[in-house]
XYZ file of C-alpha atoms in Angstrom:
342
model
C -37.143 -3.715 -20.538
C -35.521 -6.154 -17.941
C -32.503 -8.099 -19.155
C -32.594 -11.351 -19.713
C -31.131 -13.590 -16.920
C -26.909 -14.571 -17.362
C -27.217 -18.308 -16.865
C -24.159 -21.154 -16.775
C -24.611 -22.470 -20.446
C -24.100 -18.413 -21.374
C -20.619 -18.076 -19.197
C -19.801 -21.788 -20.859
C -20.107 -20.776 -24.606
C -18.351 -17.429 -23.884
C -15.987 -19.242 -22.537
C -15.695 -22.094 -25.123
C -15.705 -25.065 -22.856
C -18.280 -26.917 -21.251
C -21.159 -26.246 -18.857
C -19.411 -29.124 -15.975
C -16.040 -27.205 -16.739
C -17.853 -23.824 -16.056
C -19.416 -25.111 -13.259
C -15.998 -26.609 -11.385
C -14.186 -23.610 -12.283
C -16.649 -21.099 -11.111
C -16.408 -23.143 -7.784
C -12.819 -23.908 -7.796
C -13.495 -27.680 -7.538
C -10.892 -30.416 -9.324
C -7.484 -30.003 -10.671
C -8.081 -27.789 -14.302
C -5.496 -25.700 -16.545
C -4.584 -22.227 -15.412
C -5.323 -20.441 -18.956
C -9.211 -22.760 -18.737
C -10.392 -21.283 -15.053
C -9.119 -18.184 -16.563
C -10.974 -17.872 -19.905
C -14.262 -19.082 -17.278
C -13.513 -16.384 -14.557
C -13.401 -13.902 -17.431
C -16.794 -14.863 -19.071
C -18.151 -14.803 -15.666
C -16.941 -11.137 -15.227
C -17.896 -10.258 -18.530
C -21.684 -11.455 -18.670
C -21.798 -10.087 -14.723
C -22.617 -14.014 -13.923
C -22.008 -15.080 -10.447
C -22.343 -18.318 -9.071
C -25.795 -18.056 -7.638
C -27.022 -17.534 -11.041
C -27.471 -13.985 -11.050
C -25.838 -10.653 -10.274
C -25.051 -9.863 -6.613
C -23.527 -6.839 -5.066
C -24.042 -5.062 -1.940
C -26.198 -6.680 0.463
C -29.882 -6.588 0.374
C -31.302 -4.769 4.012
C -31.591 -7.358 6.618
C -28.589 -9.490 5.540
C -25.155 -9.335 7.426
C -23.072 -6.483 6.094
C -18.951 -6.870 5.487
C -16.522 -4.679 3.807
C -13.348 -6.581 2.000
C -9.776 -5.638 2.723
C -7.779 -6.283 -0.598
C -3.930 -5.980 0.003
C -1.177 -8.252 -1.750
C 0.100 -9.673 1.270
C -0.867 -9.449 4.930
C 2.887 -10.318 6.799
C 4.560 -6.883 7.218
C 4.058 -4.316 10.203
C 2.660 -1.652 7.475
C -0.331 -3.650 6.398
C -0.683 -4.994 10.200
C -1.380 -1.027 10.783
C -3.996 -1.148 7.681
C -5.669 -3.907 9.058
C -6.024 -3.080 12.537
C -7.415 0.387 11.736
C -9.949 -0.924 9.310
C -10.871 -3.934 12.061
C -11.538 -1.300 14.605
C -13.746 0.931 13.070
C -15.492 -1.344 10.739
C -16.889 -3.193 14.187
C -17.694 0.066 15.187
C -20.298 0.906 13.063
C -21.730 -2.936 12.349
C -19.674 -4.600 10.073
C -17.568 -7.633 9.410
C -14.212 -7.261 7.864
C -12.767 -9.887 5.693
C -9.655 -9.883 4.669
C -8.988 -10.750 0.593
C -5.485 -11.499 -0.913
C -5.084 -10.541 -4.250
C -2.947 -13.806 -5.738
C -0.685 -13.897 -8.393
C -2.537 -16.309 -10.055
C -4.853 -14.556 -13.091
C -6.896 -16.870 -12.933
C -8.327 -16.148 -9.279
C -9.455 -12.646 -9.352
C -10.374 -10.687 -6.411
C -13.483 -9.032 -7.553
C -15.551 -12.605 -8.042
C -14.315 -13.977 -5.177
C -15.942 -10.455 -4.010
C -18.933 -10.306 -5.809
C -19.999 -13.788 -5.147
C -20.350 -13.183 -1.224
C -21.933 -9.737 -1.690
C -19.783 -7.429 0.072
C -21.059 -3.935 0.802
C -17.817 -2.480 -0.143
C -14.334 -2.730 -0.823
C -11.045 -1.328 0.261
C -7.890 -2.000 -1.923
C -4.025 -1.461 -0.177
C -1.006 -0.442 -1.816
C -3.130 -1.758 -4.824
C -4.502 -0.260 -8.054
C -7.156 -2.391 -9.696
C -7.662 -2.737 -13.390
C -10.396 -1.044 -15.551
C -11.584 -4.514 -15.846
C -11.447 -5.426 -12.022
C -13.497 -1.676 -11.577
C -15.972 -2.241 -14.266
C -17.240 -5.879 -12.514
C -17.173 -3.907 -9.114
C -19.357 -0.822 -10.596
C -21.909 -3.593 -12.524
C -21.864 -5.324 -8.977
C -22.580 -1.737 -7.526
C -19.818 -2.350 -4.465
C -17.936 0.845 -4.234
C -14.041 0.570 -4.195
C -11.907 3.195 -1.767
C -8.779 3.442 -2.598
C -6.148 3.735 0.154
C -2.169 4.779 -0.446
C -2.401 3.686 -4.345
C 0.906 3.037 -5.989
C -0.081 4.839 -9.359
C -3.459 6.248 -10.285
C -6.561 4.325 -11.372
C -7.586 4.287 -14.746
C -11.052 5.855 -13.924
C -11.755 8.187 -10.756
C -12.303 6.738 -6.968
C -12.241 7.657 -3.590
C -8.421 7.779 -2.243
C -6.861 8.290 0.640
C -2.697 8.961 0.827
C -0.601 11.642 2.660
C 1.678 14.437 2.248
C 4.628 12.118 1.030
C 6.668 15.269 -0.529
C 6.043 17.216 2.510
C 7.424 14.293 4.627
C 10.671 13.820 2.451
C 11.042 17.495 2.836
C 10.705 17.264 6.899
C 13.058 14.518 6.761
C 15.903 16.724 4.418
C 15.555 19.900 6.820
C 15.730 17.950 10.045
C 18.782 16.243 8.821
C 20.121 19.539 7.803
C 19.380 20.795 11.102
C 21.011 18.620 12.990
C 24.270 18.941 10.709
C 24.483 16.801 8.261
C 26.391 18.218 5.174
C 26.277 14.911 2.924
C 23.388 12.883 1.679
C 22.108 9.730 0.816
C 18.558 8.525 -0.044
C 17.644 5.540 -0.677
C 14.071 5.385 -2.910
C 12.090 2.107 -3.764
C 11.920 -0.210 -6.439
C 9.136 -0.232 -8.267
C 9.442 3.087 -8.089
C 5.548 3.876 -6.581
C 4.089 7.275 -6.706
C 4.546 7.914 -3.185
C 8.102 6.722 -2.852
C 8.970 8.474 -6.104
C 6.901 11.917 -4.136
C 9.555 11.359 -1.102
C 12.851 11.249 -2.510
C 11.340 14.558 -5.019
C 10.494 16.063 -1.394
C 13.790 15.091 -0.182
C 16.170 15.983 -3.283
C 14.676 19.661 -3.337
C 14.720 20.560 0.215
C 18.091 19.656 -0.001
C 19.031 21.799 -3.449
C 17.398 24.357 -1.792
C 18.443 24.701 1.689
C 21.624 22.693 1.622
C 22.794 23.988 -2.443
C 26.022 22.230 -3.447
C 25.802 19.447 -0.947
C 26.676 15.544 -2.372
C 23.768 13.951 -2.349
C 23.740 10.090 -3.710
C 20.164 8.707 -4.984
C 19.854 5.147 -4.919
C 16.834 2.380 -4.827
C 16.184 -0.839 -3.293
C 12.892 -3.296 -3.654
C 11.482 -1.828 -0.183
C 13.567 -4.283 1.826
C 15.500 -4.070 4.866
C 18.118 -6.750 2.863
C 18.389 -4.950 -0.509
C 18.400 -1.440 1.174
C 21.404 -2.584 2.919
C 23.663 -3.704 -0.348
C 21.724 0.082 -1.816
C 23.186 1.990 0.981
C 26.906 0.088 1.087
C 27.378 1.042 -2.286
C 26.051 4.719 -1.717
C 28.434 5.147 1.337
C 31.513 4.200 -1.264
C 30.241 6.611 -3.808
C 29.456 9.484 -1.586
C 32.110 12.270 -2.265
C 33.287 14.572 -0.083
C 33.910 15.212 3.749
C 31.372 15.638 6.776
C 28.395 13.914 8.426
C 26.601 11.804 6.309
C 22.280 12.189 6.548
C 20.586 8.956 5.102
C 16.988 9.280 3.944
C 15.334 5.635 3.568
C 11.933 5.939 1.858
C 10.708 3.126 4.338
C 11.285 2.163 8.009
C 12.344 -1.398 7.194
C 15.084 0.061 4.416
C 16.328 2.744 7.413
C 16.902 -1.082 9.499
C 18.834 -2.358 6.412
C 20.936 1.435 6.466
C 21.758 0.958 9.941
C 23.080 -2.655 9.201
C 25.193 -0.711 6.429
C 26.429 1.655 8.694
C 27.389 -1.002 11.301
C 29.358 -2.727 8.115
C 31.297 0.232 7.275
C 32.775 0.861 10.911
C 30.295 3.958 11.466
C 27.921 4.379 14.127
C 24.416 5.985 14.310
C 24.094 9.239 14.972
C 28.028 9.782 16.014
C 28.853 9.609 12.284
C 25.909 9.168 10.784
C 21.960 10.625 11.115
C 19.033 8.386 9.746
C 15.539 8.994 9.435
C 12.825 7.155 7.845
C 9.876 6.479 6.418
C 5.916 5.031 7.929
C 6.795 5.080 11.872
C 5.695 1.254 11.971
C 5.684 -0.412 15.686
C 9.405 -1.528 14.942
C 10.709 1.891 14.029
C 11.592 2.425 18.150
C 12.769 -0.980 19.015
C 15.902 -0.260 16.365
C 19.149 0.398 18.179
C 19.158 3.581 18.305
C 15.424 4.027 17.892
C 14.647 5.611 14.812
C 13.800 9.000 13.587
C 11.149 8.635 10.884
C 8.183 10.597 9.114
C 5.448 9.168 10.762
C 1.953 8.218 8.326
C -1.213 7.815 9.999
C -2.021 4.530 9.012
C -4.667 3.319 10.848
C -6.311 6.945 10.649
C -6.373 6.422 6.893
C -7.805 2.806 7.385
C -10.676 3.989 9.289
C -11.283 6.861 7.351
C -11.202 4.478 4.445
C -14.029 2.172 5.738
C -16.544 5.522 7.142
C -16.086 6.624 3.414
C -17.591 3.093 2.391
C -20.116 3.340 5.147
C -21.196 6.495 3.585
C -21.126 5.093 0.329
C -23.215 1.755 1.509
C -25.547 4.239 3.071
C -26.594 6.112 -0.773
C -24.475 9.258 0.450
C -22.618 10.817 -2.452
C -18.754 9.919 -1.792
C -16.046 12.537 -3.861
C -13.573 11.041 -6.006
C -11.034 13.960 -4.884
C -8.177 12.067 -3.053
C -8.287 12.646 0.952
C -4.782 14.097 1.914
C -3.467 13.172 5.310
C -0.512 14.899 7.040
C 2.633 13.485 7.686
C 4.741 13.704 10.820
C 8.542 13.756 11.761
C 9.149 11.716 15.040
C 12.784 12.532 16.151
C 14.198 9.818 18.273
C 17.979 8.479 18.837
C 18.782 8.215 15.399
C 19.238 12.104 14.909
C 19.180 13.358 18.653
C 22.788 13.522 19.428
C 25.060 15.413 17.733
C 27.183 13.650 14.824
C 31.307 13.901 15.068
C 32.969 16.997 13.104
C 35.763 16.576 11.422
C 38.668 17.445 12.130
């Protein structure tokens, strides 16, 4: 039996206000109360209303076909690296990209803004969407992938990450290698699933191959700034004698450890080894460059948008993560050998 048609007047009484107040919140028009557009934007997700009057998803044959990037921001070199790697290989097999900012603001969701333009699929960053923000994608039938999420999503999708313990454990056995004897890692806050899976690589590498050693854990919000204040306070509380190995779960926190370092009268790698975390385009313009654990970024980006190419296609995509390996880069920042002590 086919459903009945979602019209305006249905998303207004849902909603409890008007079918003019539907309408210029729907379409974003006039100056209206955060918690109203909200209670609309809902409704409209709810009933699986969009604009046009009627449910729209992926693209019928013929029409133009664009993917959406969703990421929270778009400034840093890490999502630069996303973007370009989607860009690339989305024009390479016929499609637009368009890039979609999830806002802070509840009341503009990413999935209508979406659904209402008919995107043939979506990609979503450093993001994990809601069972709510799933369910309108799945009724819109535009696949999500998933690419480096910070936790898992509430129902299965296509993922792509990488071998974040593994890398945290390169990181602790290069350091030991080139003899380091104390450590200090600095993890993020939020603590994400894959910064939480590096320091765990890191920590028992270290117990294991290093037993006994000090080793200080401490966090910062993933910025070069805060990491900076994390590691001043970790090079006062580090016990013992030796060269010191710092672990920074990000390149731009290893930047803020080597302002640290600088601080405390140390230099890099004399007295001090660092290696971090991403290998983003600034990683070897630090003084010295920097050692790090490279991802492949814009390998997971592209892989990311031939999984929704498949999935655009009717192929049947898995909802078992993709795994990507990790690399250690070593550069200045652990080639020469630190001082011994006396």
């Amino acid at each position: 039996m086919a459903t009945a048609r979602i019209t305006l007047t249905d998303v207004a009484a849902r909603a409890g206000v008007s079918v003019t107040t539907a309408s210029r919140a729907l379409r974003a028009r006039g100056e209206m109360a955060a918690d109203t557009r909200s209670r609309v934007l809902r409704a409209a997700t709810e009933l699986g209303y969009s604009t046009a009057g009627q449910k729209r998803g992926r693209p019928r044959r013929g029409t133009s076909l664009m993917f959406d990037l969703v990421l929270g921001h778009f400034h840093d070199p890490y999502t630069q690296e996303i973007t370009a790697g989607a860009r690339t290989t989305a024009s390479e097999l016929g499609y637009d990209l368009v890039l979609t900012a999830e806002r802070e603001d509840p009341a503009d969701d990413w999935p209508e803004r979406i659904r209402s333009r008919g995107s043939a699929g979506v990609i979503v960053g450093l993001i994990v969407p809601t069972s709510t923000q799933i369910a309108a994608m799945r009724r819109a039938s535009i696949p999500l992938v998933l690419m480096e999420p910070p936790s898992e999503a509430s129902s299965p999708l296509p993922s792509l990450r990488t071998t974040d313990s593994a890398g945290g454990a390169a990181a602790a056995r290069h350091l030991v290698d080139r003899g380091a004897q104390r450590f200090i890692v600095i993890g993020g806050a939020p603590s994400y699933r894959y910064g939480r899976a590096r320091v765990d690589g890191f920590v028992r590498t270290i117990d294991e191959i290093a037993p006994g050693a000090p080793c200080v854990r401490t966090s910062a919000d993933w910025s070069a700034w805060d990491a900076r204040r994390a590691c001043t306070r970790a090079l006062a509380e580090l016990p013992g004698s030796g060269p010191i190995g710092v672990f920074a779960c990000s390149d731009e926190m290893a930047a803020g450890a080597y302002r640290s370092i600088a601080d405390s009268g140390r230099s890099i790698p004399r007295d001090v080894l660092v290696v971090g975390f991403d290998d983003v385009r600034g990683a070897r313009w630090l003084h010295p460059s920097l050692t790090t654990v490279r991802q492949p970024i814009r390998e997971m980006a592209s892989a990311a948008v031939r999984i929704l190419a498949r999935a655009t296609n009717g192929d049947e995509v898995s909802t078992e993560p993709i795994v990507m390996p990790t690399e250690l880069v070593e550069r200045g920042s652990t080639r020469s050998p630190v001082s011994r002590p006396a």
